[in-house]
Coordinates of C-alpha atoms and ligand atoms in Angstrom, one line a residue:
Chain B
M1293 CA -26.4 -33.6 42.5
A1294 CA -23.2 -31.7 42.0
T1295 CA -23.0 -29.4 39.0
Q1296 CA -20.1 -29.2 36.7
P1297 CA -17.6 -26.8 38.1
S1298 CA -17.4 -23.4 36.1
E1299 CA -14.3 -22.6 34.3
E1300 CA -13.7 -19.9 36.9
Q1301 CA -13.8 -22.5 39.6
L1302 CA -11.4 -24.7 37.6
V1303 CA -9.0 -22.0 37.1
R1304 CA -8.9 -21.0 40.8
A1305 CA -8.5 -24.6 41.8
A1306 CA -5.7 -25.1 39.4
Q1307 CA -4.1 -21.8 40.7
R1308 CA -4.0 -23.6 44.1
G1309 CA -2.2 -26.5 42.6
D1310 CA -5.0 -28.9 41.8
V1311 CA -3.7 -30.9 38.8
S1312 CA -7.0 -32.5 38.1
S1313 CA -8.7 -29.1 37.6
F1314 CA -5.8 -28.2 35.3
E1315 CA -6.4 -31.4 33.3
A1316 CA -10.2 -30.4 32.9
L1317 CA -9.0 -27.0 31.5
Y1318 CA -6.5 -28.9 29.2
R1319 CA -9.4 -31.1 27.8
Q1320 CA -11.5 -28.0 27.2
H1321 CA -8.9 -26.1 25.3
V1322 CA -6.4 -28.5 23.8
G1323 CA -8.3 -28.7 20.4
R1324 CA -8.0 -25.0 19.9
I1325 CA -4.5 -24.6 21.0
H1326 CA -3.3 -27.7 19.0
A1327 CA -4.9 -26.4 15.8
L1328 CA -3.0 -23.2 16.1
C1329 CA 0.3 -24.8 16.8
L1330 CA -0.2 -27.5 14.2
R1331 CA -0.6 -24.8 11.5
L1332 CA 2.1 -22.4 12.8
A1333 CA 4.5 -25.3 13.2
G1334 CA 3.7 -26.9 10.0
G1335 CA 4.3 -30.5 11.3
R1336 CA 2.6 -32.9 13.6
A1337 CA 5.4 -33.9 15.8
A1338 CA 6.5 -30.2 16.4
A1339 CA 2.9 -29.2 16.9
E1340 CA 2.4 -31.7 19.7
D1341 CA 5.6 -30.6 21.4
L1342 CA 4.7 -27.1 21.1
T1343 CA 1.2 -27.8 22.5
Q1344 CA 2.6 -29.5 25.4
E1345 CA 4.9 -26.7 26.1
V1346 CA 2.1 -24.2 26.0
F1347 CA 0.3 -26.2 28.8
V1348 CA 3.4 -26.6 30.8
R1349 CA 4.0 -22.8 30.7
A1350 CA 0.5 -22.1 31.3
W1351 CA 0.6 -24.1 34.5
R1352 CA 3.7 -22.2 35.6
K1353 CA 2.3 -18.8 34.7
L1354 CA -1.3 -19.5 36.1
G1355 CA -0.5 -17.3 39.1
Q1356 CA -0.4 -14.4 36.7
F1357 CA -3.9 -15.0 35.2
R1358 CA -6.1 -12.4 36.9
G1359 CA -9.3 -13.1 34.9
E1360 CA -9.3 -10.0 33.0
A1361 CA -9.8 -12.0 29.7
A1362 CA -11.4 -15.4 29.3
F1363 CA -9.1 -18.2 30.3
G1364 CA -9.0 -19.5 26.5
T1365 CA -7.9 -16.1 25.4
W1366 CA -5.1 -16.0 27.9
L1367 CA -4.1 -19.4 26.8
Y1368 CA -4.3 -18.5 23.1
R1369 CA -2.1 -15.4 23.7
L1370 CA 0.5 -17.5 25.6
A1371 CA 0.4 -20.0 22.7
L1372 CA 0.8 -17.4 19.9
N1373 CA 3.7 -15.8 21.8
L1374 CA 5.5 -19.1 22.3
A1375 CA 4.9 -20.3 18.7
V1376 CA 5.9 -17.0 17.1
S1377 CA 8.8 -16.3 19.4
E1378 CA 10.2 -19.7 19.1
R1379 CA 10.1 -19.2 15.3
R1380 CA 11.6 -15.7 15.6
S1381 CA 14.6 -17.0 17.4
H1382 CA 14.9 -20.1 15.1
A1383 CA 17.7 -19.9 12.6
D1384 CA 15.2 -20.7 9.9
A1385 CA 14.4 -17.0 9.8
R1386 CA 17.6 -16.8 7.7
H1387 CA 16.1 -19.0 4.9
E1388 CA 13.4 -16.3 4.4
V1389 CA 16.0 -13.7 3.3
L1390 CA 16.5 -14.8 -0.2
T1391 CA 13.2 -16.3 -1.2
D1392 CA 11.5 -12.9 -0.3
D1393 CA 12.8 -11.9 -3.7
P1394 CA 9.9 -10.8 -6.0
V1395 CA 11.3 -13.1 -8.7
V1396 CA 9.8 -16.0 -6.7
L1397 CA 6.5 -14.3 -6.7
E1398 CA 6.1 -14.3 -10.5
P1399 CA 3.2 -16.5 -11.5
R1400 CA 4.6 -19.7 -13.1
P1401 CA 2.9 -21.1 -16.2
Q1402 CA 2.6 -24.7 -14.7
S1403 CA 1.4 -26.0 -11.4
P1404 CA 4.4 -27.7 -9.7
V1405 CA 2.6 -30.7 -8.4
P1406 CA -1.0 -31.0 -9.8
E1407 CA -1.0 -34.8 -9.4
L1408 CA -0.7 -34.7 -5.6
G1409 CA -4.0 -33.0 -5.1
L1410 CA -2.9 -31.3 -2.0
D1411 CA -5.7 -29.9 0.2
L1412 CA -5.4 -26.6 1.9
E1413 CA -4.1 -27.8 5.2
R1414 CA -1.3 -29.9 3.6
A1415 CA -0.4 -26.9 1.3
I1416 CA -0.3 -24.6 4.3
A1417 CA 2.1 -27.0 6.0
G1418 CA 4.3 -26.8 2.8
L1419 CA 4.7 -23.1 2.7
P1420 CA 8.1 -21.6 3.7
A1421 CA 8.1 -20.9 7.5
G1422 CA 7.6 -16.9 7.3
A1423 CA 4.9 -17.1 4.7
R1424 CA 3.1 -19.9 6.6
Q1425 CA 3.1 -18.0 9.8
V1426 CA 1.8 -14.7 8.4
F1427 CA -0.9 -16.7 6.2
V1428 CA -1.9 -18.7 9.3
L1429 CA -2.1 -15.5 11.6
H1430 CA -3.9 -13.3 9.0
D1431 CA -6.2 -15.6 6.9
V1432 CA -6.8 -18.5 9.3
E1433 CA -6.9 -16.7 12.7
G1434 CA -7.9 -13.4 11.5
H1435 CA -5.2 -11.2 12.9
R1436 CA -4.3 -7.8 11.3
H1437 CA -0.9 -7.0 9.7
D1438 CA 0.1 -4.5 12.4
E1439 CA -0.6 -7.2 15.2
I1440 CA 1.3 -9.8 13.3
A1441 CA 4.2 -7.5 12.6
R1442 CA 4.4 -6.6 16.4
L1443 CA 4.3 -10.3 17.4
A1444 CA 6.7 -11.6 14.9
G1445 CA 9.1 -8.5 15.1
I1446 CA 8.9 -7.8 11.4
A1447 CA 7.8 -4.8 9.5
V1448 CA 4.1 -4.3 8.4
G1449 CA 5.3 -4.3 4.7
T1450 CA 7.2 -7.6 5.3
S1451 CA 4.0 -9.2 6.7
R1452 CA 2.0 -8.0 3.6
A1453 CA 4.8 -9.5 1.4
H1454 CA 4.6 -12.9 3.2
L1455 CA 0.8 -12.9 2.9
H1456 CA 1.0 -12.1 -0.9
R1457 CA 3.6 -14.8 -1.4
A1458 CA 1.7 -17.4 0.7
R1459 CA -1.5 -16.8 -1.3
T1460 CA 0.4 -16.8 -4.6
L1461 CA 2.2 -20.2 -3.7
L1462 CA -1.0 -21.7 -2.4
R1463 CA -2.9 -20.6 -5.5
E1464 CA -0.3 -22.4 -7.6
V1465 CA -0.2 -25.6 -5.5
L1466 CA -3.8 -25.9 -5.1
R1467 CA -4.5 -25.0 -8.7
Chain X
M1082 CA -5.3 2.9 -16.5
M1083 CA -3.5 0.6 -14.2
T1084 CA -1.3 -2.3 -15.5
C1085 CA -1.9 -6.0 -14.7
D1086 CA 1.3 -5.9 -12.6
D1087 CA 0.0 -2.8 -10.6
A1088 CA -3.4 -4.3 -10.1
G1089 CA -1.7 -7.7 -9.0
R1090 CA 0.3 -5.9 -6.6
W1091 CA -2.9 -4.4 -4.9
L1092 CA -5.1 -7.3 -5.2
D1093 CA -4.6 -8.8 -1.7
D1094 CA -5.2 -5.5 0.0
L1095 CA -8.3 -5.0 -2.0
V1096 CA -9.5 -8.5 -1.1
D1097 CA -8.8 -7.6 2.6
G1098 CA -10.5 -4.3 2.4
D1099 CA -7.1 -2.6 3.3
L1100 CA -6.9 -0.3 0.3
G1101 CA -7.8 3.5 0.4
E1102 CA -10.9 4.4 -1.7
A1103 CA -9.0 6.2 -4.4
L1104 CA -6.6 3.4 -4.9
A1105 CA -9.4 0.8 -4.6
S1106 CA -11.4 2.2 -7.3
E1107 CA -8.5 2.4 -9.5
V1108 CA -7.8 -1.3 -9.0
R1109 CA -11.6 -2.1 -9.6
A1110 CA -11.5 -0.2 -12.9
H1111 CA -8.7 -2.4 -13.9
L1112 CA -10.6 -5.5 -12.9
D1113 CA -13.7 -4.3 -14.8
A1114 CA -11.7 -4.2 -17.9
C1115 CA -9.4 -7.2 -17.4
A1116 CA -10.8 -10.8 -17.2
A1117 CA -7.5 -12.3 -16.2
C1118 CA -7.0 -10.1 -13.2
R1119 CA -10.7 -10.6 -12.3
A1120 CA -10.3 -14.4 -12.4
E1121 CA -7.1 -14.0 -10.1
E1122 CA -9.1 -11.8 -7.7
C1123 CA -12.0 -14.4 -7.6
R1124 CA -9.5 -17.3 -6.8
R1125 CA -7.9 -15.1 -4.0
R1126 CA -11.3 -14.3 -2.4
E1127 CA -12.0 -18.2 -2.5
L1128 CA -8.8 -19.0 -0.9
V1129 CA -9.3 -16.5 1.9
L1130 CA -12.9 -17.8 2.5
E1131 CA -11.6 -21.3 2.6
A1132 CA -8.8 -20.5 5.2
A1133 CA -11.2 -18.6 7.3
S1134 CA -13.5 -21.4 7.4
L1135 CA -11.0 -24.2 8.4
P1136 CA -11.7 -25.9 11.6
R1137 CA -10.9 -23.9 14.8
E1138 CA -10.2 -27.0 16.8
I1139 CA -8.1 -30.0 16.0
Q1140 CA -7.6 -32.7 18.5
P1141 CA -3.9 -34.0 18.6
S1142 CA -3.7 -37.5 17.3
G1143 CA -2.5 -39.0 20.7
D1144 CA -3.2 -37.9 24.2
L1145 CA -0.8 -35.4 25.2
W1146 CA -1.8 -35.0 28.7
A1147 CA 0.4 -37.8 30.2
G1148 CA 3.5 -35.9 28.8
I1149 CA 2.1 -32.6 30.2
A1150 CA 1.3 -34.1 33.7
A1151 CA 4.8 -35.5 34.0
R1152 CA 6.3 -32.1 33.5
L1153 CA 4.0 -30.2 36.0
S1154 CA 6.2 -31.0 39.0
E1155 CA 9.7 -30.2 37.2
P1156 CA 11.7 -27.6 38.8
V1157 CA 11.3 -24.3 37.1
G1158 CA 14.8 -24.2 35.7
I1159 CA 14.2 -27.4 33.8
V1160 CA 11.0 -26.1 32.2
E1161 CA 12.7 -23.1 31.0
A1162 CA 15.7 -24.7 29.5
R1163 CA 13.9 -27.3 27.7
P1164 CA 13.8 -26.3 23.9
V1165 CA 10.8 -26.9 21.7
R1166 CA 11.7 -29.4 19.2
R1167 CA 13.0 -28.0 16.0
W1168 CA 10.1 -27.5 13.5
T1169 CA 9.9 -30.3 11.1
V1170 CA 7.7 -30.3 8.2
W1171 CA 6.5 -33.8 7.2
S1172 CA 2.8 -33.7 6.2
G1173 CA 3.6 -31.0 3.6
M1174 CA 7.2 -32.2 2.9
A1175 CA 6.4 -32.9 -0.7
A1176 CA 4.9 -29.3 -1.1
A1177 CA 7.7 -27.9 0.8
A1178 CA 10.4 -29.4 -1.3
V1179 CA 8.9 -28.6 -4.6
L1180 CA 8.4 -25.0 -3.4
L1181 CA 11.8 -24.8 -2.2
V1182 CA 13.3 -26.1 -5.4
A1183 CA 11.1 -23.9 -7.5
G1184 CA 12.3 -21.0 -5.4
T1185 CA 15.8 -22.1 -5.6
A1186 CA 16.0 -22.3 -9.3
L1187 CA 14.5 -18.9 -9.8
V1188 CA 16.6 -17.3 -7.2
T1189 CA 19.6 -19.0 -8.4
A1190 CA 19.0 -17.7 -11.9
H1191 CA 18.5 -14.3 -10.4
L1192 CA 21.4 -14.3 -8.4
V1193 CA 23.7 -15.4 -11.2
R1194 CA 22.5 -12.6 -13.2
S1195 CA 22.5 -9.8 -10.6
R1196 CA 24.6 -8.8 -7.6
P1197 CA 23.6 -10.2 -4.2
R1198 CA 23.2 -6.7 -2.8
A1199 CA 19.9 -6.2 -4.5
V1200 CA 18.5 -9.3 -2.9
T1201 CA 19.9 -8.8 0.5
A1202 CA 18.6 -5.4 0.6
R1203 CA 15.0 -6.9 0.8
A1204 CA 15.8 -8.8 3.9
S1205 CA 12.5 -9.9 5.8
S1206 CA 13.7 -8.9 9.2
P1207 CA 16.6 -7.1 10.7
A1208 CA 17.7 -10.2 12.6
A1209 CA 17.6 -12.2 9.4
I1210 CA 20.9 -10.8 8.1
V1211 CA 23.9 -10.9 10.6
P1212 CA 27.0 -10.1 8.7
A1213 CA 29.1 -12.0 11.0
A1214 CA 27.2 -15.1 10.4
I1215 CA 27.2 -14.7 6.7
T1216 CA 31.1 -14.1 6.9
S1217 CA 31.6 -17.3 9.1
E1218 CA 29.5 -19.2 6.5
L1219 CA 31.8 -18.0 3.8
N1220 CA 34.8 -19.0 5.8
A1221 CA 33.6 -22.4 6.9
P1222 CA 31.7 -23.6 4.0
Q1223 CA 29.3 -26.5 3.7
V1224 CA 31.7 -29.2 4.9
D1225 CA 29.9 -29.8 8.3
L1226 CA 26.4 -29.9 6.8
E1227 CA 27.7 -32.3 4.1
R1228 CA 29.2 -34.6 6.7
A1229 CA 25.9 -34.4 8.8
A1230 CA 23.8 -35.3 5.7
G1231 CA 26.1 -38.2 4.8
A1232 CA 25.8 -39.7 8.4
L1233 CA 22.0 -39.3 8.2
R1234 CA 21.8 -40.8 4.8
A1235 CA 23.8 -43.8 5.9
A1236 CA 21.6 -44.2 9.0
L1237 CA 18.5 -44.1 6.8
E1238 CA 19.8 -46.6 4.2
S1239 CA 20.4 -49.1 7.1
R1240 CA 16.7 -48.6 8.0
R1241 CA 15.0 -48.5 4.6
G1242 CA 13.2 -51.8 5.2
Q1243 CA 11.3 -50.1 8.1
L1244 CA 9.7 -47.5 5.9
S1245 CA 6.7 -48.1 3.7
P1246 CA 7.0 -47.9 -0.1
A1247 CA 4.9 -45.0 -0.4
T1248 CA 7.0 -43.1 2.2
L1249 CA 10.1 -44.2 0.7
K1250 CA 9.0 -42.9 -2.5
V1251 CA 8.3 -39.4 -1.2
V1252 CA 11.6 -39.3 0.7
D1253 CA 13.6 -40.5 -2.4
E1254 CA 11.7 -38.0 -4.7
N1255 CA 12.4 -35.2 -2.4
L1256 CA 16.0 -36.2 -1.8
A1257 CA 16.5 -36.2 -5.6
I1258 CA 14.9 -32.8 -6.0
I1259 CA 17.0 -31.3 -3.1
D1260 CA 20.2 -32.9 -4.4
A1261 CA 19.6 -31.3 -7.8
A1262 CA 19.1 -27.9 -6.3
I1263 CA 22.4 -28.4 -4.4
D1264 CA 24.1 -29.3 -7.7
R1265 CA 22.7 -26.3 -9.4
L1266 CA 23.8 -24.0 -6.5
Q1267 CA 27.3 -25.4 -6.3
A1268 CA 27.7 -24.9 -10.0
A1269 CA 26.5 -21.3 -9.7
L1270 CA 29.0 -20.8 -6.9
R1271 CA 31.9 -22.0 -8.9
E1272 CA 31.0 -19.2 -11.4
D1273 CA 30.6 -16.6 -8.6
P1274 CA 32.6 -17.8 -5.7
G1275 CA 32.2 -14.6 -3.7
N1276 CA 28.2 -14.5 -3.8
R1277 CA 27.2 -14.6 -0.2
A1278 CA 23.6 -15.0 -1.0
L1279 CA 24.3 -18.1 -3.0
V1280 CA 26.1 -19.4 0.1
T1281 CA 23.2 -18.7 2.3
L1282 CA 20.9 -20.4 0.0
L1283 CA 23.1 -23.4 -0.4
T1284 CA 23.3 -23.7 3.4
A1285 CA 19.6 -23.4 3.7
T1286 CA 19.2 -26.2 1.1
W1287 CA 21.7 -28.4 3.0
E1288 CA 19.7 -27.8 6.2
R1289 CA 16.5 -28.7 4.3
K1290 CA 18.1 -31.9 3.2
I1291 CA 19.2 -32.7 6.9
D1292 CA 15.6 -31.9 8.0
L1293 CA 14.3 -34.4 5.5
L1294 CA 16.7 -37.0 6.5
Q1295 CA 16.1 -36.6 10.1
T1296 CA 12.4 -36.8 9.8
A1297 CA 12.7 -40.0 7.6
S1298 CA 15.0 -41.5 10.0
E1299 CA 12.8 -40.7 13.0
L1300 CA 9.8 -42.3 11.0
A1301 CA 11.8 -45.4 10.2
R1302 CA 12.9 -45.7 13.9
T1303 CA 9.3 -45.4 15.1
S1304 CA 7.3 -47.3 12.4
Ligands
ZN472 ZN1 -5.1 -7.1 -15.6

């Protein structure tokens, strides 16, 4: 009786062009990649597009995977770069300029939407893009500010400011 | 003794263990003496814990493999050229609109009081401020965005019947909030026509409206 192929065997077969091995890799990793994309993109349609894009690019770059890290780690880095660089190039970055103002950070006396009972995932999705990205990378994914700053092309201080803003807004929405 | 404002500024770094020992013990001394800041610290720790314990894996609602498989044989050039769809925020749209407008109101108030220079100096990233882009926004005001929003609004009106009452309610509420923000910004701009920061914020608000209308139209089309 044949045993399940190992991940290494699947990767090698996929590198030789075997689509069904790549599909097996997709099935193993799609949940993790989609969770990252969903939170970074802040919306389901965009997250699904992004997830598909990650796997299409992974297929194209598979030849560059040398097995130094686990395949899942390699795929995760690819997703991270794609999600963050796509956002960086997006004109939405401009929206962040003004609302970085500390005035916005002042605690407000009343919760904006107490009756909606937003849970954390929905509240994260509603954050402004820059604050959401840093919150997801730092508090959900566990990256450090210097890593996030490098990845997103922002200053470490900006990353800290986004995190402070994200937590403050979430605290208000989830109150 | 540290003030509440000072302590608040360092609270996140304290929670994350990113503060040097000297500063950390100053902040802790304030927390020992101040129940309000202690409560805030506690809530932030809860939030951080909750975020860290969110599920690591979330399966997509539909199977994405067919769409991926169809693209694996595409020539390289096409794969590279295909843009990822513009981010849309649907699930959190209500929160997004509320946050946007809460921010807009405060920033508007701030901008009307002060000079925009003070604000733009805090730009989040170097790429975020491109003087040429801002200048062209000033030269070509919101006409195109307004026209695009008008067309989308008309398209949505013609498909209202396809949306559920609950969805329609969220869309209408958010449109009202965004329209009110646009009105406020336009009024502020009439008082201070040269204020670039207001122009940028108004553009962002128009774009938010277009995003909302696009998402709603898309939902109406596919539901
Ligand atoms: Zn205090």
